[in-house]
PDB file of C-alpha atoms in Angstrom:
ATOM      1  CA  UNK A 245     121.706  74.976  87.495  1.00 48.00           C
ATOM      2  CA  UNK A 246     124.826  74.004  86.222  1.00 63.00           C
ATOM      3  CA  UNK A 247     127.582  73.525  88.353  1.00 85.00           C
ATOM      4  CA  UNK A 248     130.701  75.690  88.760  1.00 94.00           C
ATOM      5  CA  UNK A 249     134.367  75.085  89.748  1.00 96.00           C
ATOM      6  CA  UNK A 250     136.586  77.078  91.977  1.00 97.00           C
ATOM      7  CA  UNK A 251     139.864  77.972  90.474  1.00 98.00           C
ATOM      8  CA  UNK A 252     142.125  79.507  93.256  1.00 98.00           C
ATOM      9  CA  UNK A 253     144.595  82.457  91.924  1.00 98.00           C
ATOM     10  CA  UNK A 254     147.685  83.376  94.032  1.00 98.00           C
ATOM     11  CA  UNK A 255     149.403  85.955  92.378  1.00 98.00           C
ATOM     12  CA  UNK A 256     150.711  89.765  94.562  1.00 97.00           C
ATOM     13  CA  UNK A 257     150.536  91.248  90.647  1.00 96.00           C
ATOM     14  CA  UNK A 258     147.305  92.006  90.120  1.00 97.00           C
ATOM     15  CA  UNK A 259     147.793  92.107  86.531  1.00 96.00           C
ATOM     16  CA  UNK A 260     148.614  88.771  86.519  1.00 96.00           C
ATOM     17  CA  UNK A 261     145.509  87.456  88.041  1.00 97.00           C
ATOM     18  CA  UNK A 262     143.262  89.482  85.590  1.00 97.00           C
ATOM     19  CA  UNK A 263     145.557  87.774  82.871  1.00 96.00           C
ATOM     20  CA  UNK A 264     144.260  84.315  84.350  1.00 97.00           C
ATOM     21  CA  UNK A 265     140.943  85.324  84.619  1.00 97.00           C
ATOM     22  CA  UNK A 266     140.601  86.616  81.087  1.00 96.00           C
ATOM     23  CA  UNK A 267     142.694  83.917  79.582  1.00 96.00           C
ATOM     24  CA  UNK A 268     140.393  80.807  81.175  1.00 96.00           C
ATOM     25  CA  UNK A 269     137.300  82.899  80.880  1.00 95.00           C
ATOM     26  CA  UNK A 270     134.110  81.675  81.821  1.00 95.00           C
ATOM     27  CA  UNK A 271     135.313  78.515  80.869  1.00 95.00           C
ATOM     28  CA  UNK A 272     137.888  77.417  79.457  1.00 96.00           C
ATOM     29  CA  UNK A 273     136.669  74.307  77.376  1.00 95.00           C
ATOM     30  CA  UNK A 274     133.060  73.176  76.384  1.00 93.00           C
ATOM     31  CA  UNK A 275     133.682  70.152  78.118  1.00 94.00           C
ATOM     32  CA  UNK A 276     134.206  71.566  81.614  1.00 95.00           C
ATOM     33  CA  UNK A 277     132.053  73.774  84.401  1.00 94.00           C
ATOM     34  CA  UNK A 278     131.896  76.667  84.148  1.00 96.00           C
ATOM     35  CA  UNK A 279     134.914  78.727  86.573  1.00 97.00           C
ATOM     36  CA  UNK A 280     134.885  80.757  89.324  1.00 97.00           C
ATOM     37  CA  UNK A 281     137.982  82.780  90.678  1.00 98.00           C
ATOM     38  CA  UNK A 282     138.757  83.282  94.084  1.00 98.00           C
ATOM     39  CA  UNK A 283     141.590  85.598  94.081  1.00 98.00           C
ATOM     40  CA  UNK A 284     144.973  85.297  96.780  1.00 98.00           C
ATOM     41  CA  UNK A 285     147.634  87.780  96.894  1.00 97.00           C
ATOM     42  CA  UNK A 286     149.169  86.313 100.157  1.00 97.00           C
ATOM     43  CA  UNK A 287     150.049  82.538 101.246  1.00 97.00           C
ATOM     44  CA  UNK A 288     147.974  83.120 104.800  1.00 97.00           C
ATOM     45  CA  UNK A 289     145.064  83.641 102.217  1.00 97.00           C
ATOM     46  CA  UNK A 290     146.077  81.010 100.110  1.00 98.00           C
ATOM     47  CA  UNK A 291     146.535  78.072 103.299  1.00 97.00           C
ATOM     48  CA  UNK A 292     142.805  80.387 104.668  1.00 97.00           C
ATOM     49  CA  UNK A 293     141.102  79.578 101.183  1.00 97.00           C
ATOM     50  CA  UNK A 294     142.674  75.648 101.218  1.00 97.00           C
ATOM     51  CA  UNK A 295     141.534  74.653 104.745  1.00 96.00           C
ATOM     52  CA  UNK A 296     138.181  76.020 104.049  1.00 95.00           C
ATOM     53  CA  UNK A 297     137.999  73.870 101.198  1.00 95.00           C
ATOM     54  CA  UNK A 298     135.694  73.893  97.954  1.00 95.00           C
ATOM     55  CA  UNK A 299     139.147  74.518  95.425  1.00 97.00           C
ATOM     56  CA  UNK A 300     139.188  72.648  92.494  1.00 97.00           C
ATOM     57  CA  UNK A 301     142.312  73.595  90.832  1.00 98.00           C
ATOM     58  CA  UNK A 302     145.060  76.258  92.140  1.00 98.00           C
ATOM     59  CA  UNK A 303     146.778  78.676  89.753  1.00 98.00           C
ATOM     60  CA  UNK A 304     150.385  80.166  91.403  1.00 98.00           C
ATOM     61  CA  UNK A 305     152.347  82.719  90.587  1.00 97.00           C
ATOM     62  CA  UNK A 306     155.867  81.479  90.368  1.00 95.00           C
ATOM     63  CA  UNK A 307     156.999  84.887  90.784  1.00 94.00           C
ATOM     64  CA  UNK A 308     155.056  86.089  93.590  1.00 95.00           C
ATOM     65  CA  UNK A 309     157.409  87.508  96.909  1.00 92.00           C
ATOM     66  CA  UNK A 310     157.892  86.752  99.383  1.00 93.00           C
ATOM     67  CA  UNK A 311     156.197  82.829  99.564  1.00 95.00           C
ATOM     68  CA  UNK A 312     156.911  82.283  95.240  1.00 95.00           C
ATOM     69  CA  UNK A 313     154.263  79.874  93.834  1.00 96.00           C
ATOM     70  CA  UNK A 314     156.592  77.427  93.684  1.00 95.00           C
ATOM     71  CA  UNK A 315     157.215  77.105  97.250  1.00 96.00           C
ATOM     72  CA  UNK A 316     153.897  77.677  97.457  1.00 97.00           C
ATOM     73  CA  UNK A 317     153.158  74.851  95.610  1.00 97.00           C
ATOM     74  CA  UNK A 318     155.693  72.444  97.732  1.00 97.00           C
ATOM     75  CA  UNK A 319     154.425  73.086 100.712  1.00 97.00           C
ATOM     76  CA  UNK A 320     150.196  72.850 100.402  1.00 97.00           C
ATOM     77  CA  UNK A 321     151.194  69.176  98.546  1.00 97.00           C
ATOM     78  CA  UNK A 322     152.642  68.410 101.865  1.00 96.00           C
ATOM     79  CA  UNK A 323     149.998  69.734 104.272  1.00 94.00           C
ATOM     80  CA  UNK A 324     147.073  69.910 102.382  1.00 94.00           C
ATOM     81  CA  UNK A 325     144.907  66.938 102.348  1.00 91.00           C
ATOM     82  CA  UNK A 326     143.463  65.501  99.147  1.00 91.00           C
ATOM     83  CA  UNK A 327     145.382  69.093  97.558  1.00 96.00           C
ATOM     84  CA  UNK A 328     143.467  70.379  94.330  1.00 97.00           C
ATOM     85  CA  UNK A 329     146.159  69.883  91.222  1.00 97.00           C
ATOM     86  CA  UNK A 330     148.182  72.884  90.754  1.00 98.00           C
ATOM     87  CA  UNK A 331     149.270  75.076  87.335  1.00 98.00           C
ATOM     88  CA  UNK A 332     152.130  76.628  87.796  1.00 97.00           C
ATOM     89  CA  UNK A 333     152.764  80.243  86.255  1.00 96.00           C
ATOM     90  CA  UNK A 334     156.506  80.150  85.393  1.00 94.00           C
ATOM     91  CA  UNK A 335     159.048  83.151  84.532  1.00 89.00           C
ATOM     92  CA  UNK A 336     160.980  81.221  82.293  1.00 88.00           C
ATOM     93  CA  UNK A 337     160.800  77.565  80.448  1.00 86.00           C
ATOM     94  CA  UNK A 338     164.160  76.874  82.242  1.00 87.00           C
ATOM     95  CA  UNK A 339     162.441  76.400  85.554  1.00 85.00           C
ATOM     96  CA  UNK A 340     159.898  73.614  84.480  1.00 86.00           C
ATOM     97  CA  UNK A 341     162.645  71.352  86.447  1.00 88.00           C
ATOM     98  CA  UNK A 342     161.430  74.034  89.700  1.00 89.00           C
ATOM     99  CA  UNK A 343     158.014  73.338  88.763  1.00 89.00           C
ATOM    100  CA  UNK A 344     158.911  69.428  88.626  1.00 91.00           C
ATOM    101  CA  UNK A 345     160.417  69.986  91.799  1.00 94.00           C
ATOM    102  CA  UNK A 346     157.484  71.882  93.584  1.00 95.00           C
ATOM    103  CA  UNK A 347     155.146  69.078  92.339  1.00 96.00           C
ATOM    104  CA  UNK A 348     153.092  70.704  90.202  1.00 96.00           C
ATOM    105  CA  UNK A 349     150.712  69.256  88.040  1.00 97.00           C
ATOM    106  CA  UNK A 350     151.095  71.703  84.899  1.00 96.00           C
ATOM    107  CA  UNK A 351     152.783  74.925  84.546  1.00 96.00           C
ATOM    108  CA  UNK A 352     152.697  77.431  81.530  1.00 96.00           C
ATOM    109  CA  UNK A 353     155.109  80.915  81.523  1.00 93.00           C
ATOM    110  CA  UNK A 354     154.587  84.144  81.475  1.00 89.00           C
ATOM    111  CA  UNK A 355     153.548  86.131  79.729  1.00 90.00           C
ATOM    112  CA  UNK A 356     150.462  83.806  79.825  1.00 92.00           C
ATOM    113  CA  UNK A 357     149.318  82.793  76.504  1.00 94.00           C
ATOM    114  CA  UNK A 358     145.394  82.016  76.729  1.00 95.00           C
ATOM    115  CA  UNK A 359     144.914  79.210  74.727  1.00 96.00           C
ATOM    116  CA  UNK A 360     148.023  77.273  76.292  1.00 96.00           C
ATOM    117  CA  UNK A 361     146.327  78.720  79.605  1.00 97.00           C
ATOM    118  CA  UNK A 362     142.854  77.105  78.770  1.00 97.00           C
ATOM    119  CA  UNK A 363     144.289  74.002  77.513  1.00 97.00           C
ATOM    120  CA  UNK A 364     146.028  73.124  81.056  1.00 97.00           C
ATOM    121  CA  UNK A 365     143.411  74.632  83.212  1.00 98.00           C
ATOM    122  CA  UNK A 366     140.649  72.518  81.517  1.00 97.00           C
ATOM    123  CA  UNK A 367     143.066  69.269  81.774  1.00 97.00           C
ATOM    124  CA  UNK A 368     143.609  69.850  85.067  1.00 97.00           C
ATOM    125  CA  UNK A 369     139.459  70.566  85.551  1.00 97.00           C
ATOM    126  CA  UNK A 370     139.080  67.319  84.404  1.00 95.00           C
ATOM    127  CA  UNK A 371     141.112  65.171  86.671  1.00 91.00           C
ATOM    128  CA  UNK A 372     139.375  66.653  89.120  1.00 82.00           C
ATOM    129  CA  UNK A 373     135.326  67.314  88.210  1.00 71.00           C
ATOM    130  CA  UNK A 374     133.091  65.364  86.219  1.00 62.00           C
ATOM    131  CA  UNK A 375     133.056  65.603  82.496  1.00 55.00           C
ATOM    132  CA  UNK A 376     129.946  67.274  81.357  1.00 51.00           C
ATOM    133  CA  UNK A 377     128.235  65.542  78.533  1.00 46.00           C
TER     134      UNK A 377
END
């Protein structure tokens, strides 16, 4: 069997997080597992989904309300042990200093454009899995 990775969405749009999910795919680069989604609309579900652990990589909204992914982002780097790198979605390529700020790994705007999408996702994927042959 081969092995998956768990690629945590946190988005209250719920068009947005089928836009992640299509754009990635089943995965988004031969080189990587294949993804699974586990879907957040809320940051209780988000901090739920972190302490329970298994999340390879986190995909937030940056323009999620109330808690935006950016904030979002900020504060599971500071409480979350051994956090999973974080893409950022952004609203505009003026805030990539935000997403500096929040300590994000990689962020892409909206609209999300799927190959740019795939590209981070599966450079994120493999900081954190094992490159499969």
């Amino acid at each position: 069997m081969q092995p998956t990775a768990t690629v945590l969405v946190y988005s209250d749009n719920a068009s947005t997080r089928e836009q992640v999910r299509l754009a990635a795919g089943r995965r988004p680069a031969a080189d990587v597992p294949r993804v699974e989604f586990l879907e957040c609309a809320t940051l209780p579900a988000v901090l739920s989904a972190l302490d329970a652990g298994g999340v390879d990589v986190c995909v937030l909204d940056g323009e999620t309300a109330p808690a935006g992914g950016m904030g979002v982002c900020r504060q599971i780097k500071d409480e979350i042990f051994d956090c999973p790198p974080v893409l950022l979605l952004m609203g505009r390529p003026q805030d990539a200093w935000l997403a500096t700020w929040s300590r994000a790994e990689a962020a892409v705007t909206h609209p999300v454009d799927p190959v740019e999408f795939a590209d981070s996702l599966a450079a994120l994927l493999r900081t954190r899995l094992p490159v499969e042959a």
